[in-house]
PDB file of C-alpha atoms in Angstrom:
ATOM      1  CA  MET A   1     -25.076 -43.046  53.738  1.00 48.00           C
ATOM      2  CA  LYS A   2     -21.739 -42.945  52.017  1.00 54.00           C
ATOM      3  CA  THR A   3     -22.679 -45.866  49.798  1.00 59.00           C
ATOM      4  CA  SER A   4     -25.839 -44.197  48.561  1.00 68.00           C
ATOM      5  CA  SER A   5     -24.046 -40.938  47.758  1.00 77.00           C
ATOM      6  CA  SER A   6     -21.249 -42.782  45.964  1.00 79.00           C
ATOM      7  CA  SER A   7     -23.783 -44.818  43.965  1.00 81.00           C
ATOM      8  CA  GLU A   8     -25.637 -41.600  43.073  1.00 83.00           C
ATOM      9  CA  LYS A   9     -22.365 -40.047  42.018  1.00 83.00           C
ATOM     10  CA  SER A  10     -21.467 -43.030  39.823  1.00 85.00           C
ATOM     11  CA  LYS A  11     -25.000 -42.919  38.370  1.00 86.00           C
ATOM     12  CA  LEU A  12     -24.525 -39.233  37.511  1.00 86.00           C
ATOM     13  CA  ASP A  13     -21.112 -40.020  36.017  1.00 88.00           C
ATOM     14  CA  ARG A  14     -22.660 -42.712  33.783  1.00 90.00           C
ATOM     15  CA  LYS A  15     -25.386 -40.285  32.715  1.00 91.00           C
ATOM     16  CA  MET A  16     -22.790 -37.664  31.802  1.00 93.00           C
ATOM     17  CA  VAL A  17     -20.709 -40.189  29.893  1.00 92.00           C
ATOM     18  CA  GLU A  18     -23.800 -41.322  27.983  1.00 93.00           C
ATOM     19  CA  LYS A  19     -24.851 -37.718  27.297  1.00 94.00           C
ATOM     20  CA  ASN A  20     -21.373 -36.894  25.962  1.00 94.00           C
ATOM     21  CA  ARG A  21     -21.420 -40.028  23.796  1.00 94.00           C
ATOM     22  CA  ARG A  22     -24.814 -39.069  22.303  1.00 94.00           C
ATOM     23  CA  MET A  23     -23.621 -35.523  21.640  1.00 94.00           C
ATOM     24  CA  GLN A  24     -20.499 -36.833  19.926  1.00 94.00           C
ATOM     25  CA  MET A  25     -22.543 -39.252  17.774  1.00 91.00           C
ATOM     26  CA  LYS A  26     -24.916 -36.428  16.818  1.00 90.00           C
ATOM     27  CA  SER A  27     -21.956 -34.274  15.831  1.00 90.00           C
ATOM     28  CA  LEU A  28     -20.456 -37.081  13.744  1.00 86.00           C
ATOM     29  CA  CYS A  29     -23.798 -37.788  12.020  1.00 81.00           C
ATOM     30  CA  LEU A  30     -24.183 -34.106  11.158  1.00 82.00           C
ATOM     31  CA  LYS A  31     -20.671 -34.038   9.760  1.00 82.00           C
ATOM     32  CA  LEU A  32     -21.367 -37.185   7.725  1.00 76.00           C
ATOM     33  CA  SER A  33     -24.622 -35.822   6.328  1.00 73.00           C
ATOM     34  CA  SER A  34     -22.849 -32.617   5.315  1.00 75.00           C
ATOM     35  CA  LEU A  35     -20.388 -34.673   3.241  1.00 72.00           C
ATOM     36  CA  ILE A  36     -22.966 -36.567   1.184  1.00 66.00           C
ATOM     37  CA  PRO A  37     -25.383 -35.135  -1.390  1.00 63.00           C
ATOM     38  CA  ALA A  38     -28.470 -33.602   0.204  1.00 63.00           C
ATOM     39  CA  ASN A  39     -31.064 -35.179  -2.082  1.00 65.00           C
ATOM     40  CA  HIS A  40     -31.528 -38.209   0.189  1.00 58.00           C
ATOM     41  CA  SER A  41     -33.915 -38.574   3.110  1.00 62.00           C
ATOM     42  CA  ARG A  42     -32.587 -38.955   6.621  1.00 60.00           C
ATOM     43  CA  ALA A  43     -33.562 -42.624   6.762  1.00 59.00           C
ATOM     44  CA  THR A  44     -31.436 -43.516   3.761  1.00 70.00           C
ATOM     45  CA  ARG A  45     -28.475 -41.215   4.403  1.00 69.00           C
ATOM     46  CA  LEU A  46     -26.480 -43.775   6.352  1.00 72.00           C
ATOM     47  CA  ASP A  47     -27.122 -46.466   3.737  1.00 76.00           C
ATOM     48  CA  PHE A  48     -26.221 -44.002   1.013  1.00 75.00           C
ATOM     49  CA  ALA A  49     -23.109 -42.922   2.921  1.00 76.00           C
ATOM     50  CA  VAL A  50     -21.880 -46.509   3.109  1.00 79.00           C
ATOM     51  CA  THR A  51     -22.508 -47.017  -0.620  1.00 82.00           C
ATOM     52  CA  TYR A  52     -20.992 -43.647  -1.470  1.00 79.00           C
ATOM     53  CA  ILE A  53     -17.832 -44.315   0.551  1.00 83.00           C
ATOM     54  CA  THR A  54     -17.473 -47.740  -1.069  1.00 86.00           C
ATOM     55  CA  GLN A  55     -17.805 -46.179  -4.536  1.00 86.00           C
ATOM     56  CA  LEU A  56     -15.234 -43.535  -3.639  1.00 86.00           C
ATOM     57  CA  LYS A  57     -12.786 -46.223  -2.505  1.00 89.00           C
ATOM     58  CA  GLU A  58     -13.318 -48.128  -5.764  1.00 89.00           C
ATOM     59  CA  ASN A  59     -12.788 -44.932  -7.758  1.00 87.00           C
ATOM     60  CA  ILE A  60      -9.570 -44.243  -5.854  1.00 89.00           C
ATOM     61  CA  GLU A  61      -8.293 -47.732  -6.682  1.00 88.00           C
ATOM     62  CA  LYS A  62      -9.195 -47.285 -10.369  1.00 87.00           C
ATOM     63  CA  LEU A  63      -7.463 -43.914 -10.454  1.00 87.00           C
ATOM     64  CA  LYS A  64      -4.344 -45.374  -8.831  1.00 87.00           C
ATOM     65  CA  ILE A  65      -4.236 -48.070 -11.501  1.00 85.00           C
ATOM     66  CA  ARG A  66      -4.734 -45.498 -14.266  1.00 82.00           C
ATOM     67  CA  LYS A  67      -1.988 -43.349 -12.776  1.00 82.00           C
ATOM     68  CA  GLU A  68       0.416 -46.286 -12.671  1.00 81.00           C
ATOM     69  CA  GLN A  69      -0.444 -47.156 -16.269  1.00 78.00           C
ATOM     70  CA  ALA A  70       0.028 -43.556 -17.353  1.00 75.00           C
ATOM     71  CA  MET A  71       3.375 -43.409 -15.579  1.00 74.00           C
ATOM     72  CA  GLU A  72       4.453 -46.584 -17.380  1.00 73.00           C
ATOM     73  CA  LEU A  73       3.452 -44.996 -20.686  1.00 68.00           C
ATOM     74  CA  GLU A  74       5.292 -41.806 -19.858  1.00 63.00           C
ATOM     75  CA  ASN A  75       8.416 -43.750 -18.959  1.00 64.00           C
ATOM     76  CA  GLY A  76       8.382 -45.390 -22.389  1.00 55.00           C
ATOM     77  CA  SER A  77       7.323 -48.859 -21.345  1.00 46.00           C
ATOM     78  CA  ASN A  78       5.767 -50.691 -24.284  1.00 45.00           C
ATOM     79  CA  THR A  79       4.647 -53.687 -22.239  1.00 42.00           C
ATOM     80  CA  MET A  80       1.390 -51.977 -21.361  1.00 42.00           C
ATOM     81  CA  ASP A  81       0.694 -51.219 -25.028  1.00 43.00           C
ATOM     82  CA  THR A  82       0.677 -54.848 -25.991  1.00 40.00           C
ATOM     83  CA  THR A  83      -1.015 -56.213 -22.875  1.00 42.00           C
ATOM     84  CA  MET A  84      -3.732 -53.637 -22.338  1.00 49.00           C
ATOM     85  CA  PHE A  85      -4.417 -52.312 -25.825  1.00 49.00           C
ATOM     86  CA  GLY A  86      -3.131 -55.123 -27.985  1.00 48.00           C
ATOM     87  CA  SER A  87      -1.594 -53.588 -31.070  1.00 48.00           C
ATOM     88  CA  ARG A  88      -4.723 -51.661 -32.005  1.00 69.00           C
ATOM     89  CA  LEU A  89      -5.962 -48.271 -30.938  1.00 75.00           C
ATOM     90  CA  PRO A  90      -8.528 -46.847 -30.384  1.00 80.00           C
ATOM     91  CA  VAL A  91     -10.177 -49.003 -27.723  1.00 82.00           C
ATOM     92  CA  PHE A  92     -13.006 -48.368 -25.311  1.00 82.00           C
ATOM     93  CA  ASP A  93     -14.339 -49.788 -22.084  1.00 86.00           C
ATOM     94  CA  LEU A  94     -17.922 -49.405 -20.905  1.00 86.00           C
ATOM     95  CA  LYS A  95     -18.731 -50.137 -17.281  1.00 86.00           C
ATOM     96  CA  ASP A  96     -22.360 -50.528 -16.228  1.00 82.00           C
ATOM     97  CA  LEU A  97     -22.470 -49.399 -12.600  1.00 80.00           C
ATOM     98  CA  GLY A  98     -26.213 -49.871 -12.087  1.00 76.00           C
ATOM     99  CA  SER A  99     -27.706 -46.409 -12.246  1.00 79.00           C
ATOM    100  CA  SER A 100     -24.597 -44.950 -13.857  1.00 85.00           C
ATOM    101  CA  ILE A 101     -22.268 -45.726 -16.748  1.00 87.00           C
ATOM    102  CA  GLU A 102     -18.572 -45.044 -17.232  1.00 89.00           C
ATOM    103  CA  VAL A 103     -17.095 -44.959 -20.740  1.00 88.00           C
ATOM    104  CA  ILE A 104     -13.343 -44.808 -21.263  1.00 88.00           C
ATOM    105  CA  VAL A 105     -12.035 -44.355 -24.800  1.00 86.00           C
ATOM    106  CA  ILE A 106      -8.301 -44.544 -25.433  1.00 84.00           C
ATOM    107  CA  SER A 107      -7.033 -43.328 -28.764  1.00 82.00           C
ATOM    108  CA  GLY A 108      -3.812 -42.223 -30.341  1.00 79.00           C
ATOM    109  CA  LEU A 109      -3.053 -38.630 -31.225  1.00 76.00           C
ATOM    110  CA  GLN A 110      -3.590 -39.379 -34.920  1.00 74.00           C
ATOM    111  CA  LYS A 111      -7.188 -40.591 -34.357  1.00 68.00           C
ATOM    112  CA  SER A 112      -9.110 -37.908 -32.548  1.00 65.00           C
ATOM    113  CA  PHE A 113     -12.687 -38.205 -31.361  1.00 66.00           C
ATOM    114  CA  MET A 114     -15.247 -35.566 -30.956  1.00 76.00           C
ATOM    115  CA  VAL A 115     -16.396 -36.056 -27.395  1.00 80.00           C
ATOM    116  CA  TYR A 116     -19.818 -34.773 -28.374  1.00 84.00           C
ATOM    117  CA  GLU A 117     -20.266 -37.939 -30.503  1.00 87.00           C
ATOM    118  CA  ILE A 118     -19.801 -40.124 -27.427  1.00 86.00           C
ATOM    119  CA  ILE A 119     -22.108 -37.869 -25.404  1.00 88.00           C
ATOM    120  CA  SER A 120     -24.738 -37.965 -28.174  1.00 89.00           C
ATOM    121  CA  ILE A 121     -24.742 -41.758 -28.224  1.00 88.00           C
ATOM    122  CA  LEU A 122     -25.192 -41.924 -24.444  1.00 88.00           C
ATOM    123  CA  GLU A 123     -27.988 -39.338 -24.429  1.00 87.00           C
ATOM    124  CA  GLU A 124     -29.803 -40.976 -27.346  1.00 87.00           C
ATOM    125  CA  GLU A 125     -29.762 -44.254 -25.428  1.00 85.00           C
ATOM    126  CA  GLY A 126     -31.332 -42.715 -22.305  1.00 84.00           C
ATOM    127  CA  ALA A 127     -28.396 -41.554 -20.192  1.00 86.00           C
ATOM    128  CA  GLU A 128     -27.596 -38.095 -18.883  1.00 89.00           C
ATOM    129  CA  VAL A 129     -23.916 -37.152 -18.992  1.00 90.00           C
ATOM    130  CA  VAL A 130     -22.641 -35.990 -15.607  1.00 91.00           C
ATOM    131  CA  SER A 131     -19.010 -35.361 -16.487  1.00 91.00           C
ATOM    132  CA  ALA A 132     -16.590 -35.736 -19.371  1.00 89.00           C
ATOM    133  CA  SER A 133     -12.839 -35.323 -19.318  1.00 89.00           C
ATOM    134  CA  PHE A 134      -9.734 -36.227 -21.245  1.00 86.00           C
ATOM    135  CA  SER A 135      -6.038 -36.397 -20.644  1.00 87.00           C
ATOM    136  CA  THR A 136      -3.095 -36.880 -22.928  1.00 85.00           C
ATOM    137  CA  VAL A 137      -0.282 -39.151 -21.834  1.00 83.00           C
ATOM    138  CA  GLY A 138       2.526 -39.633 -24.284  1.00 80.00           C
ATOM    139  CA  ASP A 139       0.926 -40.392 -27.638  1.00 81.00           C
ATOM    140  CA  LYS A 140      -2.373 -41.598 -26.154  1.00 83.00           C
ATOM    141  CA  VAL A 141      -5.545 -39.669 -25.346  1.00 84.00           C
ATOM    142  CA  PHE A 142      -7.769 -40.967 -22.541  1.00 86.00           C
ATOM    143  CA  HIS A 143     -11.424 -39.825 -22.744  1.00 86.00           C
ATOM    144  CA  THR A 144     -13.610 -40.544 -19.700  1.00 90.00           C
ATOM    145  CA  VAL A 145     -17.368 -39.933 -19.682  1.00 91.00           C
ATOM    146  CA  HIS A 146     -19.633 -40.534 -16.680  1.00 91.00           C
ATOM    147  CA  ALA A 147     -23.393 -40.698 -17.202  1.00 90.00           C
ATOM    148  CA  GLN A 148     -26.468 -41.522 -15.140  1.00 88.00           C
ATOM    149  CA  VAL A 149     -29.676 -43.199 -16.197  1.00 83.00           C
ATOM    150  CA  LYS A 150     -32.377 -40.578 -16.901  1.00 79.00           C
ATOM    151  CA  ILE A 151     -35.347 -42.835 -16.095  1.00 72.00           C
ATOM    152  CA  SER A 152     -34.471 -45.607 -13.656  1.00 65.00           C
ATOM    153  CA  ARG A 153     -37.410 -47.844 -14.675  1.00 58.00           C
ATOM    154  CA  VAL A 154     -36.335 -47.810 -18.309  1.00 63.00           C
ATOM    155  CA  GLY A 155     -32.555 -47.866 -17.822  1.00 66.00           C
ATOM    156  CA  VAL A 156     -29.949 -47.861 -20.574  1.00 72.00           C
ATOM    157  CA  GLU A 157     -29.359 -50.716 -23.000  1.00 78.00           C
ATOM    158  CA  THR A 158     -25.598 -51.057 -22.533  1.00 81.00           C
ATOM    159  CA  THR A 159     -25.204 -53.634 -25.293  1.00 84.00           C
ATOM    160  CA  ARG A 160     -26.656 -51.124 -27.770  1.00 85.00           C
ATOM    161  CA  VAL A 161     -24.362 -48.397 -26.415  1.00 85.00           C
ATOM    162  CA  CYS A 162     -21.366 -50.748 -26.814  1.00 86.00           C
ATOM    163  CA  GLN A 163     -22.358 -51.537 -30.384  1.00 88.00           C
ATOM    164  CA  ARG A 164     -22.746 -47.866 -31.309  1.00 88.00           C
ATOM    165  CA  LEU A 165     -19.428 -46.912 -29.651  1.00 85.00           C
ATOM    166  CA  GLN A 166     -17.714 -49.741 -31.507  1.00 85.00           C
ATOM    167  CA  GLU A 167     -19.108 -48.392 -34.790  1.00 86.00           C
ATOM    168  CA  LEU A 168     -17.912 -44.891 -33.855  1.00 83.00           C
ATOM    169  CA  ILE A 169     -14.312 -45.840 -33.112  1.00 79.00           C
ATOM    170  CA  ASN A 170     -13.862 -48.155 -36.112  1.00 73.00           C
TER     171      ASN A 170
END
């Protein structure tokens, strides 16, 4: 009889352990879903979470690089000027991230841009601007604009956007 009661007890222990594990997983899933945007269905939330976390990590790495570059500029290092910008400002970089676009324009204080011109170009080409910011480091102004594709089937012609931005900064 002792063996049956001990086996029942171990069976109950396993059930409790499994119940606690399920409760903990449910709690973690709820916490995860609270951290990601709510416009996704439950089935795609985990996939979106993985993609979202990966994008956040990439953004963190980009920001670390930008911070290091800004610190070099602030400390008076001219090596970045010649390697990154050449001898000519303003410059821009357009990154096509699938359903979103990132535009970075770097100019000197003497050549200022109206951010609305950059935003207008993006909107005319079928993108919706999500955020725009700028920062001044030393004698350089960094403009960053993030946009999303308005209609995913149509997309945005990034080569046309590049051409128009090139015309704007020259």
